[in-house]
Short mmCIF file of C-alpha atoms and ligand atoms in Angstrom, two decimals:
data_model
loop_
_atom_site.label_atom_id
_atom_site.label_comp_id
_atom_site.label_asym_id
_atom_site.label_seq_id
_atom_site.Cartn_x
_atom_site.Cartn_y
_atom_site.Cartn_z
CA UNK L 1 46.73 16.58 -3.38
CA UNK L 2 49.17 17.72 -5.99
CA UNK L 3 48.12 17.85 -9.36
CA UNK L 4 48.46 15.10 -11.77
CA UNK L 5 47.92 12.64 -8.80
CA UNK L 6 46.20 9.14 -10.11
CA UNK L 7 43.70 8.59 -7.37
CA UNK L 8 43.15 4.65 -6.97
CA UNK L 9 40.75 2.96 -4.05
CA UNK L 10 42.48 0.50 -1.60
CA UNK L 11 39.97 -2.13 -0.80
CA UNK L 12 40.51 -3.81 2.22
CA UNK L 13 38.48 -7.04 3.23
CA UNK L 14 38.53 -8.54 7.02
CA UNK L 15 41.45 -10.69 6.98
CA UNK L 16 45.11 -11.29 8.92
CA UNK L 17 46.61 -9.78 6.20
CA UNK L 18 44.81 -6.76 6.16
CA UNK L 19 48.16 -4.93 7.76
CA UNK L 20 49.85 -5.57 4.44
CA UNK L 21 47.53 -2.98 3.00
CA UNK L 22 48.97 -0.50 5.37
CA UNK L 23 52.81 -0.74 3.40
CA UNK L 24 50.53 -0.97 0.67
CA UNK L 25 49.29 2.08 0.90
CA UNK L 26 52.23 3.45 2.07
CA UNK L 27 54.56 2.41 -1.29
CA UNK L 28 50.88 3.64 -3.60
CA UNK L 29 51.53 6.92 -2.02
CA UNK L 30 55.66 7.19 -2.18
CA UNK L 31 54.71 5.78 -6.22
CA UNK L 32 52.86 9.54 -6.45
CA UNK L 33 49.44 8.01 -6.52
CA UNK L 34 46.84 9.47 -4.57
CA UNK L 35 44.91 6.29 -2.71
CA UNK L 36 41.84 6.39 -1.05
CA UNK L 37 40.77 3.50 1.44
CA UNK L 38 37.62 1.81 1.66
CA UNK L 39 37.22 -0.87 4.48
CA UNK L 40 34.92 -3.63 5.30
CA UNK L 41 33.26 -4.01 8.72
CA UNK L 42 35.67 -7.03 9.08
CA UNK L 43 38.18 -5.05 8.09
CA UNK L 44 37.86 -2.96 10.79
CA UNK L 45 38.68 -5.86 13.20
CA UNK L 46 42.08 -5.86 11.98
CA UNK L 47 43.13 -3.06 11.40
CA UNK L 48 41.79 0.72 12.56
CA UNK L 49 40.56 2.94 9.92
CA UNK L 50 42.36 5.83 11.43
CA UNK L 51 45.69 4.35 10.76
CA UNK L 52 44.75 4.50 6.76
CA UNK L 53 43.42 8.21 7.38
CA UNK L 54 46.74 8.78 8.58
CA UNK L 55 48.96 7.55 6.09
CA UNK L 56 46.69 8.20 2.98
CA UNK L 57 45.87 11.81 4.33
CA UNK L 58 42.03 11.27 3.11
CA UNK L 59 38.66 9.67 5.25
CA UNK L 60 38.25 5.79 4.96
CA UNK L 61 35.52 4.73 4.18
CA UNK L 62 33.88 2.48 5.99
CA UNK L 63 29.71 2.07 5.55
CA UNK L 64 27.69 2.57 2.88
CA UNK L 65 25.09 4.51 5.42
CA UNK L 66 25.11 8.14 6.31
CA UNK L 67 26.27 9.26 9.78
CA UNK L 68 29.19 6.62 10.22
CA UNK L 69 30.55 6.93 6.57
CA UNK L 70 34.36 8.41 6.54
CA UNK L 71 36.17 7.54 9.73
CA UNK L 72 39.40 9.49 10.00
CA UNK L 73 41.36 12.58 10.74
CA UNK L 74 40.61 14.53 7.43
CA UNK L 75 38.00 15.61 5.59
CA UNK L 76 39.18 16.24 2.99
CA UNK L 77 36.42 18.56 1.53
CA UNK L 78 34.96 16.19 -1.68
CA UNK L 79 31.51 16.60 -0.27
CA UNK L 80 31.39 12.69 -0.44
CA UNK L 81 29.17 12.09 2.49
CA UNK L 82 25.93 10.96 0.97
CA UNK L 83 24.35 7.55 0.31
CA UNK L 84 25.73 8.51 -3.04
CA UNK L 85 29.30 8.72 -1.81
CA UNK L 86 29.78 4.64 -3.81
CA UNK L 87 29.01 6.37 -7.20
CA UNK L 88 30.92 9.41 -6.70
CA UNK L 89 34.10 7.36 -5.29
CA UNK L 90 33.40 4.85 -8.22
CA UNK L 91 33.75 7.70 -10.90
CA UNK L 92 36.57 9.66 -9.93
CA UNK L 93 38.78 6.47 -8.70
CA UNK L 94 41.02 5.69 -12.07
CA UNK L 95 41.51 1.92 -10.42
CA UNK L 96 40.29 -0.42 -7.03
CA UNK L 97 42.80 -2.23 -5.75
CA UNK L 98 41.25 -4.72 -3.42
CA UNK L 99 44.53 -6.49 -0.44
CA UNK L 100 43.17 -8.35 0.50
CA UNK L 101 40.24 -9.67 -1.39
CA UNK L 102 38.46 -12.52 1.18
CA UNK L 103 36.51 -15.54 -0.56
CA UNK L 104 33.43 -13.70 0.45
CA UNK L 105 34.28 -10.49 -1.05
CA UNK L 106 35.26 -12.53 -4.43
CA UNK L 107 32.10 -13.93 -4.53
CA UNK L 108 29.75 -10.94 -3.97
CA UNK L 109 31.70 -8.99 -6.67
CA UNK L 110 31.40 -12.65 -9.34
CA UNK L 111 27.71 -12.77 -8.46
CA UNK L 112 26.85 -8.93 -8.24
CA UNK L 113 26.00 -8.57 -4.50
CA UNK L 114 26.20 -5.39 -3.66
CA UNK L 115 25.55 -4.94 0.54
CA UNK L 116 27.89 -3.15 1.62
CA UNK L 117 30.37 -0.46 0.17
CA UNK L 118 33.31 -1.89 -1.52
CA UNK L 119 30.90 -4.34 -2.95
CA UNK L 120 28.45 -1.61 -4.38
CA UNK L 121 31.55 0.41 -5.56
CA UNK L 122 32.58 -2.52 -7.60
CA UNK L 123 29.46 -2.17 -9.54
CA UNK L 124 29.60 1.33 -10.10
CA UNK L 125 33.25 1.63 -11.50
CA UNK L 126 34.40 1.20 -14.87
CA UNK L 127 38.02 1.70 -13.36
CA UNK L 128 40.43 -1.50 -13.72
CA UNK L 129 39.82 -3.59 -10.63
CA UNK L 130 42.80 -6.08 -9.29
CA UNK L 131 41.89 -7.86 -6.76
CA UNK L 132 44.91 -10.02 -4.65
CA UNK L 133 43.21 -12.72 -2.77
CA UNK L 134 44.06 -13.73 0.65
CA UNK L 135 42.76 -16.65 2.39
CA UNK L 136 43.38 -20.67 4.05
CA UNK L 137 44.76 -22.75 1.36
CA UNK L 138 41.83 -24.80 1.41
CA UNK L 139 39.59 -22.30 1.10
CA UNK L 140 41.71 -20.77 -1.84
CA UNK L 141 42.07 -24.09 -3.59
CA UNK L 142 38.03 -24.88 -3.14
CA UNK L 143 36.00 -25.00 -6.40
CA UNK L 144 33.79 -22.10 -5.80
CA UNK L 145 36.33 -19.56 -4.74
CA UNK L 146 38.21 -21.21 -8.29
CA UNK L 147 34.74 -20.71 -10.29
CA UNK L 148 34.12 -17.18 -8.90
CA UNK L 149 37.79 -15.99 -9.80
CA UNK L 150 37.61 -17.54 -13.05
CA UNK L 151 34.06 -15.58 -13.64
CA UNK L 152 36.11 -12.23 -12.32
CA UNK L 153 39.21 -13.08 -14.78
CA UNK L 154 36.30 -13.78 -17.80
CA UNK L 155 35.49 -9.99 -17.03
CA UNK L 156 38.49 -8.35 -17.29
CA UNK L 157 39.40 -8.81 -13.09
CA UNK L 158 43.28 -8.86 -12.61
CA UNK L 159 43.95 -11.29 -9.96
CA UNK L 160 47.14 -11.20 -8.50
CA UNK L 161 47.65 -14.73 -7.30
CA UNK L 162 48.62 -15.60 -4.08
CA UNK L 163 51.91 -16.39 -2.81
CA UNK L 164 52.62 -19.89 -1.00
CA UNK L 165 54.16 -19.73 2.75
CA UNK L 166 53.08 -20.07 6.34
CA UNK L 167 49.66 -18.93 6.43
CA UNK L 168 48.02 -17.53 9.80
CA UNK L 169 46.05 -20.70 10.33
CA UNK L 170 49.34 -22.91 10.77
CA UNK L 171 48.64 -24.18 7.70
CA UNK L 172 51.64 -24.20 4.43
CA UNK L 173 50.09 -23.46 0.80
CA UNK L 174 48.77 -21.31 -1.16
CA UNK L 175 46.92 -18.37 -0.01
CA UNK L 176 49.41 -16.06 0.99
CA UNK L 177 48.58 -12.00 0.32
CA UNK L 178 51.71 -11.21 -2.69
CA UNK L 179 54.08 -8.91 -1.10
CA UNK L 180 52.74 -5.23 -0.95
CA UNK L 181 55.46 -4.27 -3.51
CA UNK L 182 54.29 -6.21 -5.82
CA UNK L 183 50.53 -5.80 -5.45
CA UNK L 184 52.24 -1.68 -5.62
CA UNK L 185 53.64 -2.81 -9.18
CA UNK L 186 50.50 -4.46 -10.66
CA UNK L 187 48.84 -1.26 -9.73
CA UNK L 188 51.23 0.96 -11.56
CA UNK L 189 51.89 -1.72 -14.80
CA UNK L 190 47.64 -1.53 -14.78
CA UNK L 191 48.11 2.22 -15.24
CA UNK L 192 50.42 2.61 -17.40
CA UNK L 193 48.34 0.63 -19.92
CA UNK L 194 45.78 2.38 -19.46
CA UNK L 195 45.73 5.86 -18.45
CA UNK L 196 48.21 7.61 -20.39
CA UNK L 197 45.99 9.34 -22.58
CA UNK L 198 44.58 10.99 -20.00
CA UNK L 199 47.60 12.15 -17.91
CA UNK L 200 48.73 16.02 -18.12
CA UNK L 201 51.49 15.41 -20.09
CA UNK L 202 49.61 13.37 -22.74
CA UNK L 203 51.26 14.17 -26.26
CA UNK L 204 54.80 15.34 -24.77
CA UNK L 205 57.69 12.94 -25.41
CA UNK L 206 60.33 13.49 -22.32
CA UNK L 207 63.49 12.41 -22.45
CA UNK L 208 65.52 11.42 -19.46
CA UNK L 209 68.69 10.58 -19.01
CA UNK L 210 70.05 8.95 -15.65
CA UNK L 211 72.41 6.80 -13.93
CA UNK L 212 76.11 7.58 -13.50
CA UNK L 213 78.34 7.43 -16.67
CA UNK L 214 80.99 4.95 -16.94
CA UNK L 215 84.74 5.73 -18.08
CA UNK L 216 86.80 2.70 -18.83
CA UNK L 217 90.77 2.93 -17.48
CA UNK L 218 91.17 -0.93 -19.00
CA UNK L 219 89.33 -3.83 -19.56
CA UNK L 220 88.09 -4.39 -15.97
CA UNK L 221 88.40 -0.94 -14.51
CA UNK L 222 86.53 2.78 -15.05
CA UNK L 223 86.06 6.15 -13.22
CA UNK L 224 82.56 5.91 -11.89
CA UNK L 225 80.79 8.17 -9.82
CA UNK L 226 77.82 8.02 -6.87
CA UNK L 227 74.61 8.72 -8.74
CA UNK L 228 72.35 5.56 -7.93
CA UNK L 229 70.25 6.97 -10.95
CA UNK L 230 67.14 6.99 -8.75
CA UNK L 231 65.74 10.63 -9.21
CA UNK L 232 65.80 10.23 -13.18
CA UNK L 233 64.00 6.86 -12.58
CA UNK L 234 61.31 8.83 -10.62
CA UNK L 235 60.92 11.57 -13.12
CA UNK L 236 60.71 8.97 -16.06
CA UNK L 237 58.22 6.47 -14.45
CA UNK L 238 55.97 9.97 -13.20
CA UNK L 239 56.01 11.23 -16.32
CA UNK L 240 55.00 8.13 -17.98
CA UNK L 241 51.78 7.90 -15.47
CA UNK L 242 51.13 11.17 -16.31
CA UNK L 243 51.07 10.31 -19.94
CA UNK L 244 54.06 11.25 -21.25
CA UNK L 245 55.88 9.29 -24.06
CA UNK L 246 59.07 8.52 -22.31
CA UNK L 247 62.94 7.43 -23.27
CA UNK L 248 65.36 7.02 -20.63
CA UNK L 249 68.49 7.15 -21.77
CA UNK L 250 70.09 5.43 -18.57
CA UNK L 251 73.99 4.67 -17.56
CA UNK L 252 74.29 1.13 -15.76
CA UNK L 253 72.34 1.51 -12.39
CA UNK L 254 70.47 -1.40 -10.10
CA UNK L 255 66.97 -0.49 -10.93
CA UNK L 256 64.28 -1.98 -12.92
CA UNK L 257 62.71 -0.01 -16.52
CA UNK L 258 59.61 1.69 -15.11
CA UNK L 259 56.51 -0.11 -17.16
CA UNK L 260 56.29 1.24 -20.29
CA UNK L 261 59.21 3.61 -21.16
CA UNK L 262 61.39 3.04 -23.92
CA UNK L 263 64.51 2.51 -22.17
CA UNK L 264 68.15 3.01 -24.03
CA UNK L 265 71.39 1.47 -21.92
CA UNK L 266 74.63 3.12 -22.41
CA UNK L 267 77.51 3.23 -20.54
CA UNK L 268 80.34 5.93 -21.12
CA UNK L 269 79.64 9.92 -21.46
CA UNK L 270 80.11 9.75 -25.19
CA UNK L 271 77.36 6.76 -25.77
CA UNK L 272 75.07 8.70 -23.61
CA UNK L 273 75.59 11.54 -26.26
CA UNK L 274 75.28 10.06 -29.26
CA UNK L 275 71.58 8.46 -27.45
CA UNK L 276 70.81 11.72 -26.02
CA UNK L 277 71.44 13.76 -30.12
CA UNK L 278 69.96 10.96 -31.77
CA UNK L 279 66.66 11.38 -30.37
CA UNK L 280 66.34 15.04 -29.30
CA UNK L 281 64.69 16.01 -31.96
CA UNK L 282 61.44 14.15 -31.35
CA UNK L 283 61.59 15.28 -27.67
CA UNK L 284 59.41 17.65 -26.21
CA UNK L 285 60.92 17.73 -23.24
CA UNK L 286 64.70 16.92 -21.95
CA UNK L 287 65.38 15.81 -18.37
CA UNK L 288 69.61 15.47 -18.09
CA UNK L 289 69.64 13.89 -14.07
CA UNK L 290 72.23 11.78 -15.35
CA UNK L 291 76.08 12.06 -13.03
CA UNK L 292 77.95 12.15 -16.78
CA UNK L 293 81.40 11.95 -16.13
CA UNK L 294 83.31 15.26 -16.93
CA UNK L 295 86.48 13.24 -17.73
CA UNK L 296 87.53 10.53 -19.86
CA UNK L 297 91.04 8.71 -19.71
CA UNK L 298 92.73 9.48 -22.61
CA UNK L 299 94.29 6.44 -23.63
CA UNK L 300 92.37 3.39 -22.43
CA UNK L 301 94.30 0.27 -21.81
CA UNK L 302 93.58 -2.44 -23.93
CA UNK L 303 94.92 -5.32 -21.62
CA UNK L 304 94.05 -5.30 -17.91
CA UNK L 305 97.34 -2.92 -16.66
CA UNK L 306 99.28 -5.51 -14.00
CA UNK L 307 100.36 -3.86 -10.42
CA UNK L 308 103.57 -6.45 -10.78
CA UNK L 309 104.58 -4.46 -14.21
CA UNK L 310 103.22 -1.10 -13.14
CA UNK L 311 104.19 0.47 -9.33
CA UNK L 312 103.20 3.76 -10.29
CA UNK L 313 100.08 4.67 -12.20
CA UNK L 314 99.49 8.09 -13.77
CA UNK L 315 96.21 8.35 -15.65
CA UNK L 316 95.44 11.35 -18.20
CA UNK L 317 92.34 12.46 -18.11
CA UNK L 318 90.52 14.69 -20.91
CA UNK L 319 87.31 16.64 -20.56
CA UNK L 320 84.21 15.14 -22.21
CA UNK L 321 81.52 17.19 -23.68
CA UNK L 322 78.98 19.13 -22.04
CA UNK L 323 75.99 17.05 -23.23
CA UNK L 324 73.35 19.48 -21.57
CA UNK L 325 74.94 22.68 -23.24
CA UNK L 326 74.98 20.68 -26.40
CA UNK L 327 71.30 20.07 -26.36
CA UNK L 328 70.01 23.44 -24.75
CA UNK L 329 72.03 25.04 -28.17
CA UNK L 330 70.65 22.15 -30.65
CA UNK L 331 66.92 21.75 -29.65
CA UNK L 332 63.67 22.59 -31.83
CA UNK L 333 61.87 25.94 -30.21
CA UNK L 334 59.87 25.27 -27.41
CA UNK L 335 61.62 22.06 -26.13
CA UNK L 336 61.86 22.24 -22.32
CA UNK L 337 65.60 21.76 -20.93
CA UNK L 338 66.02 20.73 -17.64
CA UNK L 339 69.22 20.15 -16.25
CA UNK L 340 70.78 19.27 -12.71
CA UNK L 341 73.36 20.54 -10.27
CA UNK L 342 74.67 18.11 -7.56
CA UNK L 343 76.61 20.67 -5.14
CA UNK L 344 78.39 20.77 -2.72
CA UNK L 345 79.33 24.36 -1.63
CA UNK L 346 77.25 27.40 -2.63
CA UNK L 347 74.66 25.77 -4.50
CA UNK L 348 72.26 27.93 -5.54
CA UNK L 349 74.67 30.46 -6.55
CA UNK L 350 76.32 27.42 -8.27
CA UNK L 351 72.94 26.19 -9.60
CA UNK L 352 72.43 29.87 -11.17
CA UNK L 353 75.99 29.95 -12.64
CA UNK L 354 74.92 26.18 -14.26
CA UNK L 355 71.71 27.50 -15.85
CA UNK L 356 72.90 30.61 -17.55
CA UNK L 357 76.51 28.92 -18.58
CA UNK L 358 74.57 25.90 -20.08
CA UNK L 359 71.71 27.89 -21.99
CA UNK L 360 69.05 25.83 -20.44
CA UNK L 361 65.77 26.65 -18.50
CA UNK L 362 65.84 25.33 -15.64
CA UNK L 363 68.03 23.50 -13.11
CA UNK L 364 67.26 21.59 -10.31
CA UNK L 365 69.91 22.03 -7.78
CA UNK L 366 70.55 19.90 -4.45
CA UNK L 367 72.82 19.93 -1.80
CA UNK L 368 74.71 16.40 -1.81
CA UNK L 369 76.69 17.40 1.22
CA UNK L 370 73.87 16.80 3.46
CA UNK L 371 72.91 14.13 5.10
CA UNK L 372 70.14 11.74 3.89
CA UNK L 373 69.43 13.32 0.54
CA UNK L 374 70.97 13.05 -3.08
CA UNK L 375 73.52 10.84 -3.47
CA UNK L 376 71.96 6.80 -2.81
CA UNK L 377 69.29 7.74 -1.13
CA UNK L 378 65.49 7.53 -1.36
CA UNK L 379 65.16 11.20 -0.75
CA UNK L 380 66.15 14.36 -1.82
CA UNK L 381 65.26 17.75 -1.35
CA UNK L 382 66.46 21.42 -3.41
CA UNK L 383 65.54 24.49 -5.70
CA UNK L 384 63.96 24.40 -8.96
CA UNK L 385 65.46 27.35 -10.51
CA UNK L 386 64.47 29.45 -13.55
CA UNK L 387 65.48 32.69 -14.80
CA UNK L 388 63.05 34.54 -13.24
CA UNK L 389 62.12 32.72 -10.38
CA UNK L 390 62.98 29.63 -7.71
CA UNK L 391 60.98 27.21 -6.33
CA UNK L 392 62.04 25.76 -3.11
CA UNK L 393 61.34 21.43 -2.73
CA UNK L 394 61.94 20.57 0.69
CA UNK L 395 62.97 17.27 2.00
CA UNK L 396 60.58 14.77 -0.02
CA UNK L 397 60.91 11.23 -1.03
CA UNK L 398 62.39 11.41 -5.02
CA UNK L 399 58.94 9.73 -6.27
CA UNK L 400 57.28 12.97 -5.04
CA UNK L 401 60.52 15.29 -6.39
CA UNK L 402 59.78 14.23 -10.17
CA UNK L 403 56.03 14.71 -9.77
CA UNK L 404 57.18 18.76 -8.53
CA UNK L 405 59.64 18.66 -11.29
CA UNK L 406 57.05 17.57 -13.79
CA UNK L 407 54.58 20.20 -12.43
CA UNK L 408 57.17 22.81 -12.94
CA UNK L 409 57.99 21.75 -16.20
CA UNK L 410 54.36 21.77 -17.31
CA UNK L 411 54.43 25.66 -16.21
CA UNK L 412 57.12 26.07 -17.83
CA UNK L 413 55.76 24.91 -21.19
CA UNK L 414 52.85 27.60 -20.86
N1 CTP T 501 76.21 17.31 -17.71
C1 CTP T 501 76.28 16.97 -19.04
N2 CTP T 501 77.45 16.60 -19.60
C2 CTP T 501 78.59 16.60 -18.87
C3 CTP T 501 78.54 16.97 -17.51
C4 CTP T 501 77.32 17.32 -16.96
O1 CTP T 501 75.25 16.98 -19.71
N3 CTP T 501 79.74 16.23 -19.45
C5 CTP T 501 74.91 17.70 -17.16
C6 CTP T 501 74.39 16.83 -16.03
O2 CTP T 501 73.58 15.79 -16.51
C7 CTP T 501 73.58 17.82 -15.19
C8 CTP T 501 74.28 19.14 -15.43
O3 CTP T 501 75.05 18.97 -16.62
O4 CTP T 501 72.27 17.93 -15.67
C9 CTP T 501 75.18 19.59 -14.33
O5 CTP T 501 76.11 18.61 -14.01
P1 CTP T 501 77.23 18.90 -12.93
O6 CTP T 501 78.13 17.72 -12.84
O7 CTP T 501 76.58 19.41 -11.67
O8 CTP T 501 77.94 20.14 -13.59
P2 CTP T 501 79.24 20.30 -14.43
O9 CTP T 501 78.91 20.93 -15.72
O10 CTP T 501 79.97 19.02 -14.46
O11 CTP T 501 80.00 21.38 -13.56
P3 CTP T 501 80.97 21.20 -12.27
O12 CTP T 501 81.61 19.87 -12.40
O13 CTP T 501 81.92 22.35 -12.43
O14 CTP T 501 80.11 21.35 -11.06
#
């Protein structure tokens, strides 16, 4: 696995909604996590451990005994294939998710029973554990499954409750597995509480910027442009699980604030620099992904302009500043600039033009003519390129993009 990957345990109980845990593990992976599964032998009745060897790229685990321990299509070389393996799993894992957590698994970890991995894992970590219960309302609502949470909760136990809908018995209530994205976003919120002083880029402040810049034409109107602002989300919510102070300077987009970074909302090409200038100076690193708009009208309407009164509608347009070539030629030594280069035609050649022109030390250049990647999409794919070298990212989701980035950026700052 790449470095800087968290590595969290999955642990999944016997239960209906034990496929859940399969997206689960899925979105933990697409989030730049590194998850391991453990199963239960009930577990195994639902779903097959070789389907979480597949997606997670590592054994599962499934017994705490020898011979059958770590079903799956990789090894993937820990040497964790002893009756040891639950300490050694419980010490490197930085968190145990357990989707879902049965009434019986809830009560061996409140009472200590430890019989069978997962359980005896438990015991060993001192990782944060969430657990998200999954079971018949009745069950769910009963006194001891309510006493045995409340013990887990006393101890520090997230528990993400629940959600109410159809339930595989027939039955309507509570008891529902939450939604794998949000069992995904407790695990990432636990995190970023906790880990960031041991992530690689503890002690760096990186600032992003993101989004695509709004010009205004009137009141209701402005020049906008494509940028979704999802790779700059990516690279500010890695770096921030990898430790990282992090602002994120961001035009309007649709997307939530990753947990934790100190997010700054601007709209037009010349708020975005007067964020961005403000705060270099206390940044150790600057990430521009933002689409700023090279061109401002130059005399905005201040009334909505009416078709009726106008037929014909010239606008002027003036250049804006070059933000990144302003803060390549203003930073403190040894701040890392990073800038990026949407192309369409040539573009590395355009890419290399970008990073000498702008003074900067690296750009990150992608195609946006092709299909799939760039513009609105979950994907993207390019070159990292320096002055002395390039570094080729192939077709990736943009979660996995900013942790390369980040890794690159890291070598850059020796
Ligand atoms: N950028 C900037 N300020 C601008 C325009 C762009 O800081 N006014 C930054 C972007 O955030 C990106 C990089 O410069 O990191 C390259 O942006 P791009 O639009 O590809 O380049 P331009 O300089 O606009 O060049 P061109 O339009 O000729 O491709």
């Amino acid at each position: 696995m790449a470095a800087g990957r968290i590595r969290v345990t999955v642990g999944v109980c016997g239960g209906i909604a034990a496929y859940k845990s399969v997206e689960l593990v899925r979105l933990l992976q697409d989030a730049g996590y590194d998850p391991h599964v453990v199963m239960t032998k009930a577990a195994e009745e639902f779903v097959r451990p070789l389907t979480f060897a597949a997606i997670s790229g590592h054994k599962v685990i499934t017994t705490l005994w020898g011979e059958e321990a770590g079903t799956g299509s990789e090894d993937d070389g820990s040497g964790e294939h002893s009756s040891v393996e639950h300490i050694q799993a419980a010490q490197s894992t930085k968190l145990l998710i357990v989707a879902p957590a049965t009434a019986n698994m809830l009560a061996k970890f409140a009472h200590g029973l430890a019989d069978d991995f997962l359980s005896t894992m438990f015991l060993a970590t001192t990782a944060p554990v969430i657990v998200a219960p999954a079971m018949n309302v009745n069950m769910w609502e009963h006194a001891a499954v309510q006493a045995n949470v409340a013990t887990l909760r006393a101890r520090g136990v997230r528990v993400i409750e629940p959600g109410s809908g159809y339930l595989a018995c027939g039955m309507v209530g509570g008891g529902r597995l939450a939604e794998p994205a949000t069992v995904a976003a407790a695990v990432a919120a636990a995190l970023a509480e906790g880990l960031v002083a041991g992530g690689d880029l503890a002690g760096t402040t990186v600032l992003v910027t993101a989004g695509g810049t709004r010009e205004p034409v009137d009141p209701v109107r402005f020049i906008g442009n494509r940028s979704s602002g999802r790779m700059g989300y990516a690279v500010a919510e890695a770096a921030k699980r990898r430790g990282a102070r992090v602002i994120l300077v961001s035009a309007p987009t649709g997307l939530a604030c990753p947990v934790g970074v100190e997010m700054v909302q601007v709209v037009s090409a010349d708020e975005m620099r007067r964020a961005v200038m403000e705060r270099l100076k206390e940044s150790t690193v600057v990430v521009m992904a933002a689409a700023v708009s090279d061109y401002r009208v130059k005399s905005v309407a201040a009334q909505k302009i009416k078709r009726e009164a106008t037929k014909a509608l010239t606008l002027e347009l003036e250049a804006t500043e070059d933000i990144l070539s302003e803060v390549a030629a203003a930073r403190v030594k040894g701040t890392v600039v990073v800038g990026f280069a949407a192309e369409t035609e040539d573009a590395v050649a355009n890419g290399r033009g970008k990073l000498v022109r702008k003074g900067v030390d690296a750009v990150v250049v992608n195609d946006v003519s092709a299909e799939g990647i760039g513009f609105d999409s979950a994907e993207n794919a390019g070159s990292f390129l320096t002055r002395d070298g390039e570094v080729e990212f192939p077709v990736m989701s943009k979660a996995a993009m900013a942790d390369r980035i980040l890794d690159e950026v890291i070598k850059l700052r020796g």
